[in-house]
PDB file of N, CA, C and O in Angstrom:
ATOM      1  N   MET W  10     -35.182 -69.266  53.301  1.00 40.00           N
ATOM      2  CA  MET W  10     -34.514 -69.918  54.483  1.00 40.00           C
ATOM      3  C   MET W  10     -33.068 -70.064  54.327  1.00 40.00           C
ATOM      4  O   MET W  10     -32.712 -70.904  53.579  1.00 40.00           O
ATOM      5  N   SER W  11     -32.361 -69.440  54.976  1.00 46.00           N
ATOM      6  CA  SER W  11     -30.934 -69.762  55.077  1.00 46.00           C
ATOM      7  C   SER W  11     -30.447 -71.136  55.817  1.00 46.00           C
ATOM      8  O   SER W  11     -31.302 -71.793  56.276  1.00 46.00           O
ATOM      9  N   PHE W  12     -28.981 -71.730  55.490  1.00 50.00           N
ATOM     10  CA  PHE W  12     -28.571 -73.175  55.900  1.00 50.00           C
ATOM     11  C   PHE W  12     -28.440 -72.328  57.961  1.00 50.00           C
ATOM     12  O   PHE W  12     -28.907 -73.204  58.841  1.00 50.00           O
ATOM     13  N   LEU W  13     -28.346 -71.245  58.422  1.00 57.00           N
ATOM     14  CA  LEU W  13     -28.418 -71.124  59.482  1.00 57.00           C
ATOM     15  C   LEU W  13     -29.423 -70.903  60.292  1.00 57.00           C
ATOM     16  O   LEU W  13     -29.728 -71.023  61.503  1.00 57.00           O
ATOM     17  N   ASN W  14     -30.572 -70.593  59.567  1.00 55.00           N
ATOM     18  CA  ASN W  14     -31.764 -70.036  60.269  1.00 55.00           C
ATOM     19  C   ASN W  14     -33.096 -71.101  59.350  1.00 55.00           C
ATOM     20  O   ASN W  14     -33.880 -70.734  58.532  1.00 55.00           O
ATOM     21  N   ASP W  15     -32.666 -72.549  59.853  1.00 60.00           N
ATOM     22  CA  ASP W  15     -33.865 -73.347  58.856  1.00 60.00           C
ATOM     23  C   ASP W  15     -34.971 -73.003  60.245  1.00 60.00           C
ATOM     24  O   ASP W  15     -35.874 -74.284  59.958  1.00 60.00           O
ATOM     25  N   THR W  16     -35.293 -72.547  61.191  1.00 61.00           N
ATOM     26  CA  THR W  16     -36.391 -72.278  61.537  1.00 61.00           C
ATOM     27  C   THR W  16     -36.831 -71.248  62.138  1.00 61.00           C
ATOM     28  O   THR W  16     -36.412 -70.219  61.348  1.00 61.00           O
ATOM     29  N   PRO W  17     -38.380 -70.906  61.829  1.00 61.00           N
ATOM     30  CA  PRO W  17     -39.100 -69.959  62.066  1.00 61.00           C
ATOM     31  C   PRO W  17     -38.316 -69.102  63.114  1.00 61.00           C
ATOM     32  O   PRO W  17     -38.120 -69.658  64.326  1.00 61.00           O
ATOM     33  N   SER W  18     -38.310 -67.813  62.697  1.00 70.00           N
ATOM     34  CA  SER W  18     -37.975 -66.771  64.005  1.00 70.00           C
ATOM     35  C   SER W  18     -39.120 -66.619  65.556  1.00 70.00           C
ATOM     36  O   SER W  18     -40.152 -66.872  64.884  1.00 70.00           O
ATOM     37  N   ARG W  19     -38.286 -66.774  66.562  1.00 77.00           N
ATOM     38  CA  ARG W  19     -39.187 -66.944  67.670  1.00 77.00           C
ATOM     39  C   ARG W  19     -39.332 -65.688  68.630  1.00 77.00           C
ATOM     40  O   ARG W  19     -37.935 -64.538  68.185  1.00 77.00           O
ATOM     41  N   ASP W  20     -39.993 -65.532  69.320  1.00 85.00           N
ATOM     42  CA  ASP W  20     -40.262 -64.152  69.856  1.00 85.00           C
ATOM     43  C   ASP W  20     -39.954 -64.630  71.482  1.00 85.00           C
ATOM     44  O   ASP W  20     -40.499 -65.679  71.767  1.00 85.00           O
ATOM     45  N   TYR W  21     -38.437 -64.035  71.922  1.00 85.00           N
ATOM     46  CA  TYR W  21     -38.630 -64.481  73.168  1.00 85.00           C
ATOM     47  C   TYR W  21     -39.019 -63.494  74.379  1.00 85.00           C
ATOM     48  O   TYR W  21     -38.506 -62.387  73.678  1.00 85.00           O
ATOM     49  N   SER W  22     -39.150 -63.885  75.179  1.00 88.00           N
ATOM     50  CA  SER W  22     -39.961 -62.869  76.184  1.00 88.00           C
ATOM     51  C   SER W  22     -39.302 -62.556  77.252  1.00 88.00           C
ATOM     52  O   SER W  22     -39.426 -61.725  78.232  1.00 88.00           O
ATOM     53  N   SER W  23     -38.374 -63.622  77.518  1.00 92.00           N
ATOM     54  CA  SER W  23     -37.589 -63.442  78.799  1.00 92.00           C
ATOM     55  C   SER W  23     -36.058 -64.071  78.637  1.00 92.00           C
ATOM     56  O   SER W  23     -35.594 -64.783  77.739  1.00 92.00           O
ATOM     57  N   LEU W  24     -35.418 -64.035  79.507  1.00 94.00           N
ATOM     58  CA  LEU W  24     -33.845 -64.588  79.612  1.00 94.00           C
ATOM     59  C   LEU W  24     -34.042 -66.117  79.501  1.00 94.00           C
ATOM     60  O   LEU W  24     -33.139 -66.737  78.870  1.00 94.00           O
ATOM     61  N   GLU W  25     -34.804 -66.462  80.374  1.00 93.00           N
ATOM     62  CA  GLU W  25     -35.322 -67.925  80.585  1.00 93.00           C
ATOM     63  C   GLU W  25     -35.277 -68.582  79.502  1.00 93.00           C
ATOM     64  O   GLU W  25     -34.669 -69.592  79.064  1.00 93.00           O
ATOM     65  N   ASP W  26     -36.364 -68.095  78.414  1.00 93.00           N
ATOM     66  CA  ASP W  26     -36.874 -68.598  76.979  1.00 93.00           C
ATOM     67  C   ASP W  26     -35.327 -68.456  76.228  1.00 93.00           C
ATOM     68  O   ASP W  26     -35.112 -69.764  75.530  1.00 93.00           O
ATOM     69  N   ILE W  27     -34.698 -67.730  76.325  1.00 93.00           N
ATOM     70  CA  ILE W  27     -33.279 -67.482  75.378  1.00 93.00           C
ATOM     71  C   ILE W  27     -32.432 -68.769  75.654  1.00 93.00           C
ATOM     72  O   ILE W  27     -31.769 -69.624  75.499  1.00 93.00           O
ATOM     73  N   GLN W  28     -32.187 -68.948  77.019  1.00 95.00           N
ATOM     74  CA  GLN W  28     -31.136 -69.723  77.785  1.00 95.00           C
ATOM     75  C   GLN W  28     -32.065 -71.478  77.230  1.00 95.00           C
ATOM     76  O   GLN W  28     -31.264 -72.199  76.820  1.00 95.00           O
ATOM     77  N   ALA W  29     -33.151 -71.497  77.517  1.00 94.00           N
ATOM     78  CA  ALA W  29     -33.932 -72.730  76.878  1.00 94.00           C
ATOM     79  C   ALA W  29     -33.444 -72.964  75.248  1.00 94.00           C
ATOM     80  O   ALA W  29     -32.915 -74.120  75.324  1.00 94.00           O
ATOM     81  N   ARG W  30     -33.859 -71.938  74.727  1.00 94.00           N
ATOM     82  CA  ARG W  30     -33.097 -72.293  73.470  1.00 94.00           C
ATOM     83  C   ARG W  30     -31.958 -72.375  73.223  1.00 94.00           C
ATOM     84  O   ARG W  30     -31.598 -73.404  72.537  1.00 94.00           O
ATOM     85  N   LYS W  31     -30.851 -71.708  73.727  1.00 95.00           N
ATOM     86  CA  LYS W  31     -29.587 -72.287  73.735  1.00 95.00           C
ATOM     87  C   LYS W  31     -29.278 -73.614  73.825  1.00 95.00           C
ATOM     88  O   LYS W  31     -28.670 -74.347  73.750  1.00 95.00           O
ATOM     89  N   GLN W  32     -29.679 -73.873  75.378  1.00 96.00           N
ATOM     90  CA  GLN W  32     -29.674 -75.861  75.761  1.00 96.00           C
ATOM     91  C   GLN W  32     -30.015 -76.428  74.705  1.00 96.00           C
ATOM     92  O   GLN W  32     -29.696 -77.568  74.479  1.00 96.00           O
ATOM     93  N   GLN W  33     -31.605 -76.254  74.192  1.00 95.00           N
ATOM     94  CA  GLN W  33     -32.007 -77.074  72.930  1.00 95.00           C
ATOM     95  C   GLN W  33     -31.169 -77.132  71.817  1.00 95.00           C
ATOM     96  O   GLN W  33     -30.659 -78.240  71.564  1.00 95.00           O
ATOM     97  N   LEU W  34     -30.676 -76.003  71.322  1.00 96.00           N
ATOM     98  CA  LEU W  34     -29.623 -75.932  70.147  1.00 96.00           C
ATOM     99  C   LEU W  34     -28.490 -76.702  70.664  1.00 96.00           C
ATOM    100  O   LEU W  34     -27.608 -77.408  69.520  1.00 96.00           O
ATOM    101  N   LEU W  35     -27.712 -76.514  71.660  1.00 96.00           N
ATOM    102  CA  LEU W  35     -26.527 -77.275  72.195  1.00 96.00           C
ATOM    103  C   LEU W  35     -26.811 -78.880  72.402  1.00 96.00           C
ATOM    104  O   LEU W  35     -25.958 -79.529  71.335  1.00 96.00           O
ATOM    105  N   ARG W  36     -27.682 -79.265  72.492  1.00 97.00           N
ATOM    106  CA  ARG W  36     -27.797 -80.869  72.658  1.00 97.00           C
ATOM    107  C   ARG W  36     -28.260 -81.012  70.953  1.00 97.00           C
ATOM    108  O   ARG W  36     -27.428 -82.441  70.853  1.00 97.00           O
ATOM    109  N   GLN W  37     -28.995 -80.233  70.234  1.00 97.00           N
ATOM    110  CA  GLN W  37     -29.055 -80.832  68.955  1.00 97.00           C
ATOM    111  C   GLN W  37     -27.491 -80.791  68.285  1.00 97.00           C
ATOM    112  O   GLN W  37     -27.286 -81.718  67.451  1.00 97.00           O
ATOM    113  N   ILE W  38     -26.530 -79.753  68.384  1.00 96.00           N
ATOM    114  CA  ILE W  38     -25.558 -79.457  68.078  1.00 96.00           C
ATOM    115  C   ILE W  38     -24.431 -81.145  68.337  1.00 96.00           C
ATOM    116  O   ILE W  38     -23.819 -81.117  67.608  1.00 96.00           O
ATOM    117  N   ASP W  39     -24.525 -81.240  69.810  1.00 96.00           N
ATOM    118  CA  ASP W  39     -24.010 -82.091  70.050  1.00 96.00           C
ATOM    119  C   ASP W  39     -24.307 -83.700  69.683  1.00 96.00           C
ATOM    120  O   ASP W  39     -23.595 -84.793  69.419  1.00 96.00           O
ATOM    121  N   ARG W  40     -25.634 -83.763  69.341  1.00 96.00           N
ATOM    122  CA  ARG W  40     -25.921 -85.044  69.033  1.00 96.00           C
ATOM    123  C   ARG W  40     -25.396 -85.052  67.224  1.00 96.00           C
ATOM    124  O   ARG W  40     -25.298 -86.065  66.649  1.00 96.00           O
ATOM    125  N   ASP W  41     -25.624 -84.150  66.515  1.00 96.00           N
ATOM    126  CA  ASP W  41     -25.397 -83.752  65.173  1.00 96.00           C
ATOM    127  C   ASP W  41     -23.763 -83.965  65.343  1.00 96.00           C
ATOM    128  O   ASP W  41     -23.258 -84.731  64.229  1.00 96.00           O
ATOM    129  N   SER W  42     -23.211 -83.813  66.159  1.00 96.00           N
ATOM    130  CA  SER W  42     -21.526 -83.756  66.251  1.00 96.00           C
ATOM    131  C   SER W  42     -20.971 -85.578  66.232  1.00 96.00           C
ATOM    132  O   SER W  42     -20.252 -86.260  65.722  1.00 96.00           O
ATOM    133  N   MET W  43     -22.135 -85.798  67.170  1.00 95.00           N
ATOM    134  CA  MET W  43     -21.612 -87.199  67.652  1.00 95.00           C
ATOM    135  C   MET W  43     -22.247 -88.133  66.150  1.00 95.00           C
ATOM    136  O   MET W  43     -20.997 -89.463  66.043  1.00 95.00           O
ATOM    137  N   GLN W  44     -22.994 -88.093  65.443  1.00 95.00           N
ATOM    138  CA  GLN W  44     -23.251 -88.614  64.354  1.00 95.00           C
ATOM    139  C   GLN W  44     -22.529 -88.355  63.326  1.00 95.00           C
ATOM    140  O   GLN W  44     -22.175 -89.459  62.555  1.00 95.00           O
ATOM    141  N   MET W  45     -21.881 -87.073  63.071  1.00 94.00           N
ATOM    142  CA  MET W  45     -21.089 -86.718  61.790  1.00 94.00           C
ATOM    143  C   MET W  45     -19.665 -87.636  62.505  1.00 94.00           C
ATOM    144  O   MET W  45     -18.938 -88.296  61.389  1.00 94.00           O
ATOM    145  N   LYS W  46     -19.240 -87.866  63.526  1.00 93.00           N
ATOM    146  CA  LYS W  46     -17.973 -88.455  64.020  1.00 93.00           C
ATOM    147  C   LYS W  46     -18.243 -90.181  64.068  1.00 93.00           C
ATOM    148  O   LYS W  46     -17.087 -90.575  63.211  1.00 93.00           O
ATOM    149  N   SER W  47     -19.356 -90.404  64.014  1.00 91.00           N
ATOM    150  CA  SER W  47     -19.247 -92.074  63.680  1.00 91.00           C
ATOM    151  C   SER W  47     -19.317 -92.208  62.314  1.00 91.00           C
ATOM    152  O   SER W  47     -18.866 -93.288  61.534  1.00 91.00           O
ATOM    153  N   MET W  48     -19.477 -91.220  61.526  1.00 89.00           N
ATOM    154  CA  MET W  48     -19.991 -91.499  60.027  1.00 89.00           C
ATOM    155  C   MET W  48     -18.891 -91.829  59.648  1.00 89.00           C
ATOM    156  O   MET W  48     -18.107 -92.429  58.510  1.00 89.00           O
ATOM    157  N   TRP W  49     -17.638 -90.136  60.196  1.00 88.00           N
ATOM    158  CA  TRP W  49     -16.589 -90.025  59.643  1.00 88.00           C
ATOM    159  C   TRP W  49     -15.522 -91.296  59.807  1.00 88.00           C
ATOM    160  O   TRP W  49     -14.958 -91.775  58.941  1.00 88.00           O
ATOM    161  N   HIS W  50     -15.835 -91.686  61.452  1.00 88.00           N
ATOM    162  CA  HIS W  50     -14.827 -92.892  61.318  1.00 88.00           C
ATOM    163  C   HIS W  50     -15.310 -94.147  60.816  1.00 88.00           C
ATOM    164  O   HIS W  50     -14.626 -94.926  60.285  1.00 88.00           O
ATOM    165  N   SER W  51     -16.691 -94.409  60.372  1.00 82.00           N
ATOM    166  CA  SER W  51     -16.850 -95.458  59.575  1.00 82.00           C
ATOM    167  C   SER W  51     -16.354 -95.405  58.074  1.00 82.00           C
ATOM    168  O   SER W  51     -16.184 -96.557  56.928  1.00 82.00           O
ATOM    169  N   VAL W  52     -15.941 -94.370  57.880  1.00 80.00           N
ATOM    170  CA  VAL W  52     -15.109 -93.898  56.141  1.00 80.00           C
ATOM    171  C   VAL W  52     -13.708 -94.838  56.298  1.00 80.00           C
ATOM    172  O   VAL W  52     -13.437 -95.224  55.165  1.00 80.00           O
ATOM    173  N   PHE W  53     -13.368 -94.507  57.214  1.00 78.00           N
ATOM    174  CA  PHE W  53     -11.922 -95.050  57.443  1.00 78.00           C
ATOM    175  C   PHE W  53     -11.557 -95.964  58.048  1.00 78.00           C
ATOM    176  O   PHE W  53     -10.095 -96.845  58.206  1.00 78.00           O
ATOM    177  N   THR W  54     -12.632 -96.879  58.907  1.00 79.00           N
ATOM    178  CA  THR W  54     -12.561 -97.963  59.294  1.00 79.00           C
ATOM    179  C   THR W  54     -12.354 -99.098  58.517  1.00 79.00           C
ATOM    180  O   THR W  54     -13.110 -99.403  57.446  1.00 79.00           O
ATOM    181  N   ARG W  55     -11.160 -99.900  58.528  1.00 73.00           N
ATOM    182  CA  ARG W  55     -11.321-101.040  57.687  1.00 73.00           C
ATOM    183  C   ARG W  55     -11.776-102.661  58.040  1.00 73.00           C
ATOM    184  O   ARG W  55     -12.066-102.582  59.125  1.00 73.00           O
ATOM    185  N   ARG W  56     -12.782-102.828  57.244  1.00 71.00           N
ATOM    186  CA  ARG W  56     -13.651-103.685  57.461  1.00 71.00           C
ATOM    187  C   ARG W  56     -12.905-104.965  57.335  1.00 71.00           C
ATOM    188  O   ARG W  56     -12.281-105.562  56.476  1.00 71.00           O
ATOM    189  N   GLU W  57     -13.044-105.737  58.465  1.00 74.00           N
ATOM    190  CA  GLU W  57     -12.170-107.397  58.609  1.00 74.00           C
ATOM    191  C   GLU W  57     -12.801-108.258  57.660  1.00 74.00           C
ATOM    192  O   GLU W  57     -12.266-109.745  57.398  1.00 74.00           O
ATOM    193  N   ASP W  58     -14.491-108.225  57.359  1.00 69.00           N
ATOM    194  CA  ASP W  58     -14.905-109.330  56.712  1.00 69.00           C
ATOM    195  C   ASP W  58     -14.990-109.380  55.142  1.00 69.00           C
ATOM    196  O   ASP W  58     -16.153-109.944  54.733  1.00 69.00           O
ATOM    197  N   THR W  59     -14.058-108.329  54.813  1.00 75.00           N
ATOM    198  CA  THR W  59     -14.320-108.410  52.842  1.00 75.00           C
ATOM    199  C   THR W  59     -13.317-109.912  52.583  1.00 75.00           C
ATOM    200  O   THR W  59     -12.645-110.026  52.794  1.00 75.00           O
ATOM    201  N   THR W  60     -14.185-110.212  51.573  1.00 87.00           N
ATOM    202  CA  THR W  60     -13.505-111.224  50.533  1.00 87.00           C
ATOM    203  C   THR W  60     -12.791-110.386  49.457  1.00 87.00           C
ATOM    204  O   THR W  60     -12.692-109.284  49.098  1.00 87.00           O
ATOM    205  N   GLN W  61     -12.067-111.359  48.813  1.00 87.00           N
ATOM    206  CA  GLN W  61     -11.390-110.900  47.302  1.00 87.00           C
ATOM    207  C   GLN W  61     -11.996-110.386  46.338  1.00 87.00           C
ATOM    208  O   GLN W  61     -11.091-108.821  46.169  1.00 87.00           O
ATOM    209  N   GLY W  62     -13.206-110.723  46.227  1.00 90.00           N
ATOM    210  CA  GLY W  62     -13.889-109.629  45.309  1.00 90.00           C
ATOM    211  C   GLY W  62     -14.230-108.693  46.073  1.00 90.00           C
ATOM    212  O   GLY W  62     -14.605-107.721  44.831  1.00 90.00           O
ATOM    213  N   GLN W  63     -14.654-108.158  47.392  1.00 86.00           N
ATOM    214  CA  GLN W  63     -15.295-107.161  47.766  1.00 86.00           C
ATOM    215  C   GLN W  63     -14.052-106.354  47.801  1.00 86.00           C
ATOM    216  O   GLN W  63     -14.406-105.048  47.228  1.00 86.00           O
ATOM    217  N   PHE W  64     -12.464-107.089  48.225  1.00 84.00           N
ATOM    218  CA  PHE W  64     -11.523-105.973  47.997  1.00 84.00           C
ATOM    219  C   PHE W  64     -11.454-105.301  46.177  1.00 84.00           C
ATOM    220  O   PHE W  64     -11.225-103.841  46.253  1.00 84.00           O
ATOM    221  N   ILE W  65     -11.536-106.201  45.697  1.00 90.00           N
ATOM    222  CA  ILE W  65     -10.826-105.572  44.406  1.00 90.00           C
ATOM    223  C   ILE W  65     -12.183-104.804  43.650  1.00 90.00           C
ATOM    224  O   ILE W  65     -12.433-103.671  43.131  1.00 90.00           O
ATOM    225  N   ALA W  66     -13.600-104.970  44.031  1.00 90.00           N
ATOM    226  CA  ALA W  66     -14.441-103.880  43.668  1.00 90.00           C
ATOM    227  C   ALA W  66     -14.400-102.691  44.928  1.00 90.00           C
ATOM    228  O   ALA W  66     -14.487-101.743  44.076  1.00 90.00           O
ATOM    229  N   GLY W  67     -13.590-102.768  45.876  1.00 86.00           N
ATOM    230  CA  GLY W  67     -13.618-101.226  46.361  1.00 86.00           C
ATOM    231  C   GLY W  67     -12.613-100.567  45.555  1.00 86.00           C
ATOM    232  O   GLY W  67     -12.503 -99.636  45.473  1.00 86.00           O
ATOM    233  N   ILE W  68     -11.651-101.231  45.392  1.00 90.00           N
ATOM    234  CA  ILE W  68     -10.169-100.872  44.863  1.00 90.00           C
ATOM    235  C   ILE W  68     -10.888-100.289  43.273  1.00 90.00           C
ATOM    236  O   ILE W  68     -10.685 -98.886  42.993  1.00 90.00           O
ATOM    237  N   LEU W  69     -11.837-101.303  42.673  1.00 94.00           N
ATOM    238  CA  LEU W  69     -11.928-100.349  41.333  1.00 94.00           C
ATOM    239  C   LEU W  69     -13.265 -99.161  41.717  1.00 94.00           C
ATOM    240  O   LEU W  69     -12.849 -97.961  40.704  1.00 94.00           O
ATOM    241  N   SER W  70     -14.239 -99.055  42.604  1.00 93.00           N
ATOM    242  CA  SER W  70     -14.749 -98.161  42.846  1.00 93.00           C
ATOM    243  C   SER W  70     -14.006 -96.707  43.480  1.00 93.00           C
ATOM    244  O   SER W  70     -14.329 -95.611  42.620  1.00 93.00           O
ATOM    245  N   ASN W  71     -12.871 -97.014  44.074  1.00 91.00           N
ATOM    246  CA  ASN W  71     -12.097 -96.082  44.450  1.00 91.00           C
ATOM    247  C   ASN W  71     -11.296 -95.177  43.324  1.00 91.00           C
ATOM    248  O   ASN W  71     -11.358 -94.353  43.198  1.00 91.00           O
ATOM    249  N   SER W  72     -10.926 -95.853  42.325  1.00 94.00           N
ATOM    250  CA  SER W  72     -10.327 -95.580  40.839  1.00 94.00           C
ATOM    251  C   SER W  72     -10.993 -95.064  40.280  1.00 94.00           C
ATOM    252  O   SER W  72     -10.766 -93.919  39.496  1.00 94.00           O
ATOM    253  N   ALA W  73     -12.703 -95.258  39.945  1.00 95.00           N
ATOM    254  CA  ALA W  73     -13.666 -94.669  39.009  1.00 95.00           C
ATOM    255  C   ALA W  73     -13.824 -93.388  40.136  1.00 95.00           C
ATOM    256  O   ALA W  73     -13.832 -92.260  39.353  1.00 95.00           O
ATOM    257  N   MET W  74     -13.563 -93.305  41.348  1.00 94.00           N
ATOM    258  CA  MET W  74     -13.962 -91.657  41.941  1.00 94.00           C
ATOM    259  C   MET W  74     -12.666 -91.011  41.826  1.00 94.00           C
ATOM    260  O   MET W  74     -12.996 -89.858  41.413  1.00 94.00           O
ATOM    261  N   ALA W  75     -11.599 -91.463  41.790  1.00 95.00           N
ATOM    262  CA  ALA W  75     -10.491 -90.526  41.706  1.00 95.00           C
ATOM    263  C   ALA W  75     -10.365 -90.274  39.895  1.00 95.00           C
ATOM    264  O   ALA W  75     -10.278 -88.848  40.000  1.00 95.00           O
ATOM    265  N   ILE W  76     -10.539 -91.038  38.913  1.00 96.00           N
ATOM    266  CA  ILE W  76     -10.692 -90.836  37.780  1.00 96.00           C
ATOM    267  C   ILE W  76     -11.661 -89.581  37.535  1.00 96.00           C
ATOM    268  O   ILE W  76     -11.274 -88.622  36.885  1.00 96.00           O
ATOM    269  N   ASP W  77     -13.122 -89.619  37.966  1.00 96.00           N
ATOM    270  CA  ASP W  77     -14.185 -88.631  38.074  1.00 96.00           C
ATOM    271  C   ASP W  77     -13.888 -87.585  38.264  1.00 96.00           C
ATOM    272  O   ASP W  77     -13.708 -86.339  38.076  1.00 96.00           O
ATOM    273  N   ALA W  78     -13.091 -87.475  39.706  1.00 95.00           N
ATOM    274  CA  ALA W  78     -12.454 -86.430  40.689  1.00 95.00           C
ATOM    275  C   ALA W  78     -11.711 -85.295  39.574  1.00 95.00           C
ATOM    276  O   ALA W  78     -11.532 -84.038  39.309  1.00 95.00           O
ATOM    277  N   PHE W  79     -10.290 -86.610  38.893  1.00 96.00           N
ATOM    278  CA  PHE W  79      -9.623 -85.854  38.044  1.00 96.00           C
ATOM    279  C   PHE W  79      -9.994 -84.880  36.752  1.00 96.00           C
ATOM    280  O   PHE W  79      -9.706 -84.042  36.597  1.00 96.00           O
ATOM    281  N   LEU W  80     -10.855 -85.435  36.238  1.00 96.00           N
ATOM    282  CA  LEU W  80     -11.417 -84.935  34.909  1.00 96.00           C
ATOM    283  C   LEU W  80     -12.385 -83.858  35.334  1.00 96.00           C
ATOM    284  O   LEU W  80     -12.299 -82.579  34.591  1.00 96.00           O
ATOM    285  N   MET W  81     -13.111 -83.751  36.562  1.00 96.00           N
ATOM    286  CA  MET W  81     -13.393 -82.788  36.680  1.00 96.00           C
ATOM    287  C   MET W  81     -12.684 -81.458  37.399  1.00 96.00           C
ATOM    288  O   MET W  81     -13.439 -80.104  36.942  1.00 96.00           O
ATOM    289  N   VAL W  82     -11.928 -81.902  37.974  1.00 95.00           N
ATOM    290  CA  VAL W  82     -10.951 -80.691  38.190  1.00 95.00           C
ATOM    291  C   VAL W  82      -9.953 -80.160  37.120  1.00 95.00           C
ATOM    292  O   VAL W  82     -10.192 -78.890  36.578  1.00 95.00           O
ATOM    293  N   ARG W  83      -9.759 -80.957  35.921  1.00 94.00           N
ATOM    294  CA  ARG W  83      -9.387 -80.761  34.725  1.00 94.00           C
ATOM    295  C   ARG W  83     -10.775 -79.414  33.957  1.00 94.00           C
ATOM    296  O   ARG W  83     -10.188 -78.794  33.505  1.00 94.00           O
ATOM    297  N   LYS W  84     -11.535 -80.056  33.974  1.00 94.00           N
ATOM    298  CA  LYS W  84     -12.437 -79.655  33.214  1.00 94.00           C
ATOM    299  C   LYS W  84     -12.895 -78.096  33.659  1.00 94.00           C
ATOM    300  O   LYS W  84     -13.238 -77.211  33.011  1.00 94.00           O
ATOM    301  N   LEU W  85     -13.086 -78.101  35.261  1.00 92.00           N
ATOM    302  CA  LEU W  85     -13.105 -76.862  35.716  1.00 92.00           C
ATOM    303  C   LEU W  85     -12.110 -75.560  35.489  1.00 92.00           C
ATOM    304  O   LEU W  85     -12.025 -74.546  35.486  1.00 92.00           O
ATOM    305  N   ARG W  86     -10.912 -75.981  36.015  1.00 92.00           N
ATOM    306  CA  ARG W  86      -9.695 -75.506  35.341  1.00 92.00           C
ATOM    307  C   ARG W  86      -9.375 -75.125  34.027  1.00 92.00           C
ATOM    308  O   ARG W  86      -9.170 -73.696  33.578  1.00 92.00           O
ATOM    309  N   GLN W  87     -10.056 -75.706  33.070  1.00 90.00           N
ATOM    310  CA  GLN W  87     -10.118 -75.369  31.529  1.00 90.00           C
ATOM    311  C   GLN W  87     -11.232 -73.972  31.394  1.00 90.00           C
ATOM    312  O   GLN W  87     -10.851 -73.237  30.814  1.00 90.00           O
ATOM    313  N   ARG W  88     -12.278 -74.324  31.916  1.00 89.00           N
ATOM    314  CA  ARG W  88     -13.408 -73.432  32.221  1.00 89.00           C
ATOM    315  C   ARG W  88     -13.197 -72.107  32.807  1.00 89.00           C
ATOM    316  O   ARG W  88     -13.372 -70.955  32.465  1.00 89.00           O
ATOM    317  N   PHE W  89     -12.491 -72.155  34.007  1.00 88.00           N
ATOM    318  CA  PHE W  89     -12.194 -70.539  34.304  1.00 88.00           C
ATOM    319  C   PHE W  89     -10.485 -70.658  34.800  1.00 88.00           C
ATOM    320  O   PHE W  89     -10.312 -69.576  35.199  1.00 88.00           O
ATOM    321  N   LYS W  90      -9.630 -71.110  33.988  1.00 83.00           N
ATOM    322  CA  LYS W  90      -8.399 -70.534  33.361  1.00 83.00           C
ATOM    323  C   LYS W  90      -8.199 -69.021  32.838  1.00 83.00           C
ATOM    324  O   LYS W  90      -9.142 -68.749  32.162  1.00 83.00           O
ATOM    325  N   SER W  91      -7.722 -68.410  33.671  1.00 69.00           N
ATOM    326  CA  SER W  91      -7.541 -66.564  33.135  1.00 69.00           C
ATOM    327  C   SER W  91      -6.923 -66.896  31.577  1.00 69.00           C
ATOM    328  O   SER W  91      -5.973 -67.703  31.556  1.00 69.00           O
ATOM    329  N   LYS W  92      -7.364 -65.801  30.802  1.00 63.00           N
ATOM    330  CA  LYS W  92      -6.935 -65.599  29.632  1.00 63.00           C
ATOM    331  C   LYS W  92      -6.119 -64.298  29.797  1.00 63.00           C
ATOM    332  O   LYS W  92      -6.405 -63.421  29.439  1.00 63.00           O
ATOM    333  N   GLY W  93      -4.877 -64.996  29.650  1.00 52.00           N
ATOM    334  CA  GLY W  93      -4.091 -63.586  29.548  1.00 52.00           C
ATOM    335  C   GLY W  93      -2.603 -63.648  30.226  1.00 52.00           C
ATOM    336  O   GLY W  93      -1.959 -64.019  31.120  1.00 52.00           O
TER     337      GLY W  93
END
């Protein structure tokens, strides 16, 4: 099964069946979209109740992620660098 076709194929016998499925998919897409928006918003929302220790831990965590990303990009560039 692919990403776009995660449900088994269905046989539609009428236009109403197709329209009902379309409405069902639109509701599911809207629900998923709202969930993604709230998750994305929570990534960039500053938390007011952070202590100094939590602030420092956050900086260390973000720094570790940045270093990890840099090392991964460096490794990928070395691996896939064109020769010539």
